[in-house]
PDB file of C-alpha atoms in Angstrom:
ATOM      1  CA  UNK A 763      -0.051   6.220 -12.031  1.00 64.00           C
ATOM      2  CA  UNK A 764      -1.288   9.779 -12.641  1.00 69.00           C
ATOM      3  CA  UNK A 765       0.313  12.522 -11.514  1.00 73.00           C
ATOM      4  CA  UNK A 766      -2.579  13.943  -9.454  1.00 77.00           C
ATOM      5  CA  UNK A 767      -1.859  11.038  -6.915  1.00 80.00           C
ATOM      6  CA  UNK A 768       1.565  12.623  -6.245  1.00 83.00           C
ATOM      7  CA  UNK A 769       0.360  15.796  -4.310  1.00 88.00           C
ATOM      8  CA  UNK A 770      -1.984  13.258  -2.462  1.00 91.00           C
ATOM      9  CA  UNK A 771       0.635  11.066  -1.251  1.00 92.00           C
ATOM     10  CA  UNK A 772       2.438  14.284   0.158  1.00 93.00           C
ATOM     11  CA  UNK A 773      -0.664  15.377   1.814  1.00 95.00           C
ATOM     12  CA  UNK A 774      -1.084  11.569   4.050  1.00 96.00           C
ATOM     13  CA  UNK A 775       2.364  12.118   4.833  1.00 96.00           C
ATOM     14  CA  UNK A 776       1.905  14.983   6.287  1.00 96.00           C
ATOM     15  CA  UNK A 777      -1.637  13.834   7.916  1.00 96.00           C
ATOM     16  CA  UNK A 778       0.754  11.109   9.074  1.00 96.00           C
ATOM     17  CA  UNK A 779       2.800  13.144  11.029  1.00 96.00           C
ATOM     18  CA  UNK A 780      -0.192  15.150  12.148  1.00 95.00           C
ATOM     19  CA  UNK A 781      -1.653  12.652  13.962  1.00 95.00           C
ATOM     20  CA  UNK A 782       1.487  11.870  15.559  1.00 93.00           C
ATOM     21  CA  UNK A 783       1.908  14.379  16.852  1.00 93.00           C
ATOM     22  CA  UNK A 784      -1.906  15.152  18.313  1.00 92.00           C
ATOM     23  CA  UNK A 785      -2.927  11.542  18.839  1.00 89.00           C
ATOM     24  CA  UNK A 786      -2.509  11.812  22.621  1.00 88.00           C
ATOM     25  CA  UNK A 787      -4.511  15.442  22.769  1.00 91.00           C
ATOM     26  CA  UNK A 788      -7.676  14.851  24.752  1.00 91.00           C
ATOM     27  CA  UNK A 789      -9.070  16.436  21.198  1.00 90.00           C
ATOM     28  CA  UNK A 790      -7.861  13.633  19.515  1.00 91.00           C
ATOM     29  CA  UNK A 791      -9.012  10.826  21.958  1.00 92.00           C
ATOM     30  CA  UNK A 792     -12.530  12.233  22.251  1.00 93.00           C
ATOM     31  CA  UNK A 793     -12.608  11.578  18.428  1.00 93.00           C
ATOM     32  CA  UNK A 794     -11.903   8.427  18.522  1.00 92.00           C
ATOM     33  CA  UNK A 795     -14.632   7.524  21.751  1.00 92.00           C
ATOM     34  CA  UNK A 796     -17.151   9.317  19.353  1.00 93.00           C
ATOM     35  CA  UNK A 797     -15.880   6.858  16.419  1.00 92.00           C
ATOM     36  CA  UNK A 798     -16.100   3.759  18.766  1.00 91.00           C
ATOM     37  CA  UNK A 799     -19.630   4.189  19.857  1.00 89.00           C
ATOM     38  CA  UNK A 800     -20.549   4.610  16.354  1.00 90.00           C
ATOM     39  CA  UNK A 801     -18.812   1.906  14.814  1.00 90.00           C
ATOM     40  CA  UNK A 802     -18.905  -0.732  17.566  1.00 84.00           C
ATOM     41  CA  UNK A 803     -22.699  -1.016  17.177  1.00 77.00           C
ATOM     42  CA  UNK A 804     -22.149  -2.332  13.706  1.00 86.00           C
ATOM     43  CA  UNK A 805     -21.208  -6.144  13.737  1.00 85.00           C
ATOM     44  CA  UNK A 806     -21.360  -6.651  10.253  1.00 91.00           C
ATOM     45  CA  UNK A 807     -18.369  -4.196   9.921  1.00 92.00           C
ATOM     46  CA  UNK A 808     -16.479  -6.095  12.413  1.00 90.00           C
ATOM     47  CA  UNK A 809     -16.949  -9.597  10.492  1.00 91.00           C
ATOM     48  CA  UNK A 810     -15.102  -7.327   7.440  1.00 93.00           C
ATOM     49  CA  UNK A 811     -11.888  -7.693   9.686  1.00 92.00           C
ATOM     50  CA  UNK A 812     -10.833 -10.801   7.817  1.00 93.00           C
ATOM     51  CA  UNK A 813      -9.389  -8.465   5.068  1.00 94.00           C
ATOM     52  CA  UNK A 814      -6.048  -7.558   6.777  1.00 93.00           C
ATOM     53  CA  UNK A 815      -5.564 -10.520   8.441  1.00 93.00           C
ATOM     54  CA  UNK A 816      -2.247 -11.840   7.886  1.00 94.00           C
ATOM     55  CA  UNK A 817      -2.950 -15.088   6.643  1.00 95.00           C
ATOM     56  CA  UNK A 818      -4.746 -13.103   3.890  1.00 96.00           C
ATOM     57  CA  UNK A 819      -2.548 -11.434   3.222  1.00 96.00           C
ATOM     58  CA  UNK A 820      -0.071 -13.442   2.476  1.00 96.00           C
ATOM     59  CA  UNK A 821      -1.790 -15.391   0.589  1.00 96.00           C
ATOM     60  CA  UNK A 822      -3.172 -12.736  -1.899  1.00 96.00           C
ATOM     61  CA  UNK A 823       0.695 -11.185  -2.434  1.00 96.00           C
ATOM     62  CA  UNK A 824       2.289 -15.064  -2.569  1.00 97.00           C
ATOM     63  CA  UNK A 825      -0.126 -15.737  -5.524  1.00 97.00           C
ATOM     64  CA  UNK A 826       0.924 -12.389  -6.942  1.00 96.00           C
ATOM     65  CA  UNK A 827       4.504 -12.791  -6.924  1.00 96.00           C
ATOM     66  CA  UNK A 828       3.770 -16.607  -8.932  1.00 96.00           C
ATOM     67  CA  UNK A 829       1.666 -14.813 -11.262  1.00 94.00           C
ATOM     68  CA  UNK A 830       4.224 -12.000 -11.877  1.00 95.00           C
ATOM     69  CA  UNK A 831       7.225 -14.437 -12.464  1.00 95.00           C
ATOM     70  CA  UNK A 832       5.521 -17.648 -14.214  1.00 94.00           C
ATOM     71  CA  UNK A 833       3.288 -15.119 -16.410  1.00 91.00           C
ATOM     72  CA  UNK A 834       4.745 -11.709 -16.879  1.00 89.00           C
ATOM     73  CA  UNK A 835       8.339 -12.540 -15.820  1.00 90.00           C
ATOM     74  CA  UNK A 836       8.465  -9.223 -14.050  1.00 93.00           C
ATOM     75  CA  UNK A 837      11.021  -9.000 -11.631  1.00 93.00           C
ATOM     76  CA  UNK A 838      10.788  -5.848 -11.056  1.00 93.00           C
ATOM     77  CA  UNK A 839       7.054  -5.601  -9.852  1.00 94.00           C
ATOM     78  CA  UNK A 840       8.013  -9.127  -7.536  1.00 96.00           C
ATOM     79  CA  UNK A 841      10.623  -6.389  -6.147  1.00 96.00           C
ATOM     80  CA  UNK A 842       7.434  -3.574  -5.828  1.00 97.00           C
ATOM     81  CA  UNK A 843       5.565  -5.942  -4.117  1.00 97.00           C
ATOM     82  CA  UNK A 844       8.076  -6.901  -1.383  1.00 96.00           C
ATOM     83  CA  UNK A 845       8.837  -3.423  -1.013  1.00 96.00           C
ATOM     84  CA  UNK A 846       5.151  -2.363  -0.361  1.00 97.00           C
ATOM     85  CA  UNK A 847       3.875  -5.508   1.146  1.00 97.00           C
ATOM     86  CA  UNK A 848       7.307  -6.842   3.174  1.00 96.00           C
ATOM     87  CA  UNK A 849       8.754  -3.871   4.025  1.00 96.00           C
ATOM     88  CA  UNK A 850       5.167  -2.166   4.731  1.00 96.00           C
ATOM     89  CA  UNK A 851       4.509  -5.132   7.408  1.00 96.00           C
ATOM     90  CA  UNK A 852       7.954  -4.614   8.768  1.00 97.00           C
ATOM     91  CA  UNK A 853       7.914  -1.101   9.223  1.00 97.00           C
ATOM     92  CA  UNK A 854       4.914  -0.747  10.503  1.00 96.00           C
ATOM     93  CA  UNK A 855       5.708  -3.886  13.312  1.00 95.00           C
ATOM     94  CA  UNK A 856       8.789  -1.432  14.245  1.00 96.00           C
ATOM     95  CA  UNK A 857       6.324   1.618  14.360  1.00 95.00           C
ATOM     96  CA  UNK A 858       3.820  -0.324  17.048  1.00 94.00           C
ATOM     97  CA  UNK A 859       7.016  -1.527  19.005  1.00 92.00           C
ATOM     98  CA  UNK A 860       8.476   2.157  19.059  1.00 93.00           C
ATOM     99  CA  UNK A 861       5.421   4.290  19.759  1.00 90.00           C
ATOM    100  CA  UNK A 862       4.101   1.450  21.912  1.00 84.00           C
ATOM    101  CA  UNK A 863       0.706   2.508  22.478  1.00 88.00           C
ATOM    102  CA  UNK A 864      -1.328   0.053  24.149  1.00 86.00           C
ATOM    103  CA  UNK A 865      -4.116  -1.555  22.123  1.00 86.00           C
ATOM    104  CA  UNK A 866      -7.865  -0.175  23.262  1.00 85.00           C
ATOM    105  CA  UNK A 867      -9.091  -3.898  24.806  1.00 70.00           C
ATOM    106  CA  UNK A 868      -5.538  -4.557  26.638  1.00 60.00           C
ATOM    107  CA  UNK A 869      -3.853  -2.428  29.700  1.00 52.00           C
ATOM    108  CA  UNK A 870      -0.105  -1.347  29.037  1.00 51.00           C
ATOM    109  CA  UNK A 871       1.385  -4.095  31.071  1.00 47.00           C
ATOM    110  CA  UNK A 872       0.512  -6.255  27.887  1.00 47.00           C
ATOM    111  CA  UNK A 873       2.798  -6.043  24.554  1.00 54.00           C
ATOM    112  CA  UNK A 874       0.485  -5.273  22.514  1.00 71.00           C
ATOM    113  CA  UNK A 875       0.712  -1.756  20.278  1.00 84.00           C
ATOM    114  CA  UNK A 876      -1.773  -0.171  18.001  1.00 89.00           C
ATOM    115  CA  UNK A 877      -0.476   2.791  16.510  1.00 94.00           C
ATOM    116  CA  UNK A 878      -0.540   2.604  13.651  1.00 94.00           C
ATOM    117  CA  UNK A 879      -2.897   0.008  12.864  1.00 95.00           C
ATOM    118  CA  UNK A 880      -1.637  -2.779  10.732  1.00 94.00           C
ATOM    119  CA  UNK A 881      -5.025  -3.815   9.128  1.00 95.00           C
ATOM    120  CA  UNK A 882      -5.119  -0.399   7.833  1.00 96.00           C
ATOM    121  CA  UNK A 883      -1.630   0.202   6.596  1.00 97.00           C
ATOM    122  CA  UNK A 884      -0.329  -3.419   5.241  1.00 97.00           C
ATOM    123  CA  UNK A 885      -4.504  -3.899   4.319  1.00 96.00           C
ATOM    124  CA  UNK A 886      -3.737  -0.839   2.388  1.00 97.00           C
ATOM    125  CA  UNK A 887      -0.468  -1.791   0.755  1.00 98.00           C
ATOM    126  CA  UNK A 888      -1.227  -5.489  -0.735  1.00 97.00           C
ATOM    127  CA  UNK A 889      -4.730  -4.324  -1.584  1.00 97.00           C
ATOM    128  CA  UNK A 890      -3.636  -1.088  -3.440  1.00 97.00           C
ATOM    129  CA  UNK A 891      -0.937  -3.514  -5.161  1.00 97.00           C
ATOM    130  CA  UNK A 892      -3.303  -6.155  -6.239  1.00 96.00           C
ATOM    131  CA  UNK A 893      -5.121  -3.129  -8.049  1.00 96.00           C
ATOM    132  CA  UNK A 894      -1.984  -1.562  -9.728  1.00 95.00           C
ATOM    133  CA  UNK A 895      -1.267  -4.652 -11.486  1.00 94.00           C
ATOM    134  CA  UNK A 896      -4.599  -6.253 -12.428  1.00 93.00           C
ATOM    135  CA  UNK A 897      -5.937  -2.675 -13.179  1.00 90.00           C
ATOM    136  CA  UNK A 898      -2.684  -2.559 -15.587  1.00 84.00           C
ATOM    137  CA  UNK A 899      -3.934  -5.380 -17.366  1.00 82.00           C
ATOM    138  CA  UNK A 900      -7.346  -4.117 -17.333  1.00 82.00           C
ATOM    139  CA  UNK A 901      -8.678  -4.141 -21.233  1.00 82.00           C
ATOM    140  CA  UNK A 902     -10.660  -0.739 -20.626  1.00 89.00           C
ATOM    141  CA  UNK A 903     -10.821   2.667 -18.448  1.00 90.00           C
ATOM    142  CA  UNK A 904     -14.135   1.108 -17.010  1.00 92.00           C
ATOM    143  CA  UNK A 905     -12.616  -2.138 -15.610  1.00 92.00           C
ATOM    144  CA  UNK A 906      -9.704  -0.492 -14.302  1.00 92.00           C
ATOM    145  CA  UNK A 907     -12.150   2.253 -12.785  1.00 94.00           C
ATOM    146  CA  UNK A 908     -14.444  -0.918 -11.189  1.00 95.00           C
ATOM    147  CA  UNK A 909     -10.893  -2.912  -9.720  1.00 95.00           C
ATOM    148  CA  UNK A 910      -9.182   0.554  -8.013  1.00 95.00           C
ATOM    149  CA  UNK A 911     -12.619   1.176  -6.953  1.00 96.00           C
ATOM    150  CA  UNK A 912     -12.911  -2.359  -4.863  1.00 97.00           C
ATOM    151  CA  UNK A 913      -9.199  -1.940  -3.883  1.00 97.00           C
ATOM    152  CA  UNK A 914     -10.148   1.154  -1.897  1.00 97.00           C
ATOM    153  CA  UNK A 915     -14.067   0.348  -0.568  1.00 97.00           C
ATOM    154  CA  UNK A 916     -12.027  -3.165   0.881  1.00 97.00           C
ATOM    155  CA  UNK A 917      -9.391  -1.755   2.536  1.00 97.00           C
ATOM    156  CA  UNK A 918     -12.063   0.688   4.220  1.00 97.00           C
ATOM    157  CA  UNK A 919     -13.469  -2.027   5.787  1.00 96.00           C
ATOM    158  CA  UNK A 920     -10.405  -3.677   6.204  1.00 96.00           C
ATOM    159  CA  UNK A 921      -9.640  -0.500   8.345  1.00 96.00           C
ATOM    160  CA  UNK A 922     -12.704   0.367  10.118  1.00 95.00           C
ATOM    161  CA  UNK A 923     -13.114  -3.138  10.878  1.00 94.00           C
ATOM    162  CA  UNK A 924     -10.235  -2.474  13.875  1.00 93.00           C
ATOM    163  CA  UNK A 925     -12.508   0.569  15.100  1.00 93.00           C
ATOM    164  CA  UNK A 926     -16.024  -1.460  15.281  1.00 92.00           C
ATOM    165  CA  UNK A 927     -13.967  -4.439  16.939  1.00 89.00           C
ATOM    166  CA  UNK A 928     -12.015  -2.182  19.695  1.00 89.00           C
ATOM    167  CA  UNK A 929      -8.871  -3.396  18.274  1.00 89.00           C
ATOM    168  CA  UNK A 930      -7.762  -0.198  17.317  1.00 93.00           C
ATOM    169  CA  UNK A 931      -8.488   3.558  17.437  1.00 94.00           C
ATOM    170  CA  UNK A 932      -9.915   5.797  15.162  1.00 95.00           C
ATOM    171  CA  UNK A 933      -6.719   7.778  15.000  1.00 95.00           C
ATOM    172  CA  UNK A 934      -4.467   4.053  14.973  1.00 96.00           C
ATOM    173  CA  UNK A 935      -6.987   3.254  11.686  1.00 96.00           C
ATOM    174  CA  UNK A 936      -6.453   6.856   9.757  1.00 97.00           C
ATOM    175  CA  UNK A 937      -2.353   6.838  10.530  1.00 97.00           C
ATOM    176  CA  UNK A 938      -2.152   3.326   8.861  1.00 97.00           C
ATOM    177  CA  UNK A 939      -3.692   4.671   5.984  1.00 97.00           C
ATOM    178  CA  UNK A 940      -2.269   7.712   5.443  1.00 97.00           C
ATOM    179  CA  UNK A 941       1.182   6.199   5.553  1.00 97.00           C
ATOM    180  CA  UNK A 942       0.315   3.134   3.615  1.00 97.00           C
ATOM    181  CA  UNK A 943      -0.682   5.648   1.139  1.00 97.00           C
ATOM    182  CA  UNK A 944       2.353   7.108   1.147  1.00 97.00           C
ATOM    183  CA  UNK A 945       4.650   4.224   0.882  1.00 97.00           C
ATOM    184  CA  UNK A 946       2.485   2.795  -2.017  1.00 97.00           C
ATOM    185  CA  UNK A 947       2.780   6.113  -4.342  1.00 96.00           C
ATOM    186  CA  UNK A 948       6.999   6.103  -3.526  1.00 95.00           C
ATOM    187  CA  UNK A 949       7.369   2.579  -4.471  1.00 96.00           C
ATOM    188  CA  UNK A 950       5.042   3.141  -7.719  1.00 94.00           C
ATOM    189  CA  UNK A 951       6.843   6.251  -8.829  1.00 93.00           C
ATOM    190  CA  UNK A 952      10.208   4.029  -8.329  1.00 93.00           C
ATOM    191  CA  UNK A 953       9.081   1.153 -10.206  1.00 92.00           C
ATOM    192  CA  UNK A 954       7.448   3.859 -13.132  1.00 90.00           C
ATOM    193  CA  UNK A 955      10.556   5.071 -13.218  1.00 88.00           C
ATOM    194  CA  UNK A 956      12.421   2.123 -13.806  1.00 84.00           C
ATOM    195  CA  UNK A 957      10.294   1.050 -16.168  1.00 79.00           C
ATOM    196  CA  UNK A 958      10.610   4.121 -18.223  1.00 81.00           C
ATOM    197  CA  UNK A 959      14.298   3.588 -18.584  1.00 80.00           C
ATOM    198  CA  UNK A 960      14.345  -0.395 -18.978  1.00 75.00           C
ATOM    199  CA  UNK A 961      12.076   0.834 -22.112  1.00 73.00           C
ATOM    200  CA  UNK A 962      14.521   3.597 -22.689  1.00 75.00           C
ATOM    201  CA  UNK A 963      17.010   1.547 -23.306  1.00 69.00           C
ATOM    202  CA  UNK A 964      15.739  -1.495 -25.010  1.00 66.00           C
ATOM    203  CA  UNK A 965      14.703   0.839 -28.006  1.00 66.00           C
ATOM    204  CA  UNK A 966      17.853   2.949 -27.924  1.00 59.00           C
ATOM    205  CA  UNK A 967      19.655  -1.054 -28.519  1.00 56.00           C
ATOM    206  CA  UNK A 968      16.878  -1.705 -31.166  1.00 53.00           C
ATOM    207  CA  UNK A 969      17.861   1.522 -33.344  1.00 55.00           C
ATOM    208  CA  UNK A 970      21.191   0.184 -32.835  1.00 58.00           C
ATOM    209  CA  UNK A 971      20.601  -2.780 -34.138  1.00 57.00           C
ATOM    210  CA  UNK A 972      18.784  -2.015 -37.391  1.00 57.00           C
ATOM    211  CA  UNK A 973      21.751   0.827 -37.727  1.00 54.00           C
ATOM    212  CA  UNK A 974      23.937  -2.325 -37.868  1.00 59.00           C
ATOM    213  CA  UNK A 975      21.980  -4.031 -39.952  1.00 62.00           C
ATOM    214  CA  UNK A 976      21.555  -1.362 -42.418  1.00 56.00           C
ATOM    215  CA  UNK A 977      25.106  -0.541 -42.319  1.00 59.00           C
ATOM    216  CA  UNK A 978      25.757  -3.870 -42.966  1.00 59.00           C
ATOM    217  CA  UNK A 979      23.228  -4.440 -46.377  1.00 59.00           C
ATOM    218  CA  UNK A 980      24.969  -0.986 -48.149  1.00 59.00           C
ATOM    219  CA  UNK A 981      28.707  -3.047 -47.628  1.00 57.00           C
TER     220      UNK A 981
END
């Protein structure tokens, strides 16, 4: 991942907390009236909600984790995509449940929370993973460019989606992201990492080896 993504992450994170903390400004919820007039009169954006649906979703990051043990035998990036994926969908269930703000189409009395919205974070997460490791398998710049470029245009959709249905608000939809984002760029600076030293040290026991072995041919 390039380095120029770093900065970014910090930035959502920060929008995160932002929004937290004006999300119940009458600012805030005059934005997102203005965004549900203008999105809810678009039906074909609402159809696009099918891209963070759960079933989807685990679907997409199932077929992942068989591709990346059967084919790659990566155990590491199975372990990325649990983190970003699992523990994505988990955290962000404990977000709804602790902020507990009331979906737009439901009065309080029912248990069901929006903030932030899970089509945009976890739609974020396994879609942004799907790209990482196809796009690292990508034979040239432009194919990578074309798969990181449907990764983010889907999970746009995926996101407004919740604003054109009345699922969500505007501010629910740009939380999820932002801290989606965030989560994504930790775990794939972790699993760079890692992977920097697993390569470390495989050619540090190479050199040893042909030492040996050269050692050996002068006795």
């Amino acid at each position: 991942m390039k380095r120029i993504f770093y900065p970014l992450a910090m930035a959502t994170l920060l929008g995160f907390f932002g929004i937290l903390y004006y999300y119940q400004r009458e600012q805030v919820r005059e934005l997102d009236e203005r965004a549900a007039s203008l999105f809810g009169a678009m039906g074909w954006l609402e159809a696009m909600s099918f891209l963070g649906e759960q079933w989807l979703i685990f679907t997409a990051s199932f077929l992942l984790l068989v591709f990346l043990w059967a084919f790659r035998h990566n155990y590491r990036g199975m372990l990325f995509v649990f983190l970003t994926v699992g523990a994505g969908n988990a955290l962000n269930r404990l977000l709804q449940e602790w902020f507990a703000r009331p979906m737009p189409e439901f009065p309080e009395e029912v248990a069901s929370y929006s903030f932030p919205s899970d089509h945009a974070m976890v739609g974020l997460l396994y879609l942004f993973t799907l790209a990482y490791f196809l796009g690292g398998r990508a034979v040239t710049e432009t194919a990578r460019l074309v798969i990181w470029l449907a990764a983010v245009s889907l999970t746009v959709l995926a996101a407004l989606s919740q604003v054109a249905s009345g699922a969500h608000y505007l501010s629910d939809v740009l939380a999820g992201l932002f801290l989606g984002y965030t989560l994504f760029v930790l775990v794939a600076i972790w699993y760079e990492m890692r992977e920097r030293q697993f390569r470390k040290r495989r050619y540090a026991g190479a050199e040893e080896l042909e030492d040996s072995r050269e050692s050996k041919i002068r006795q």
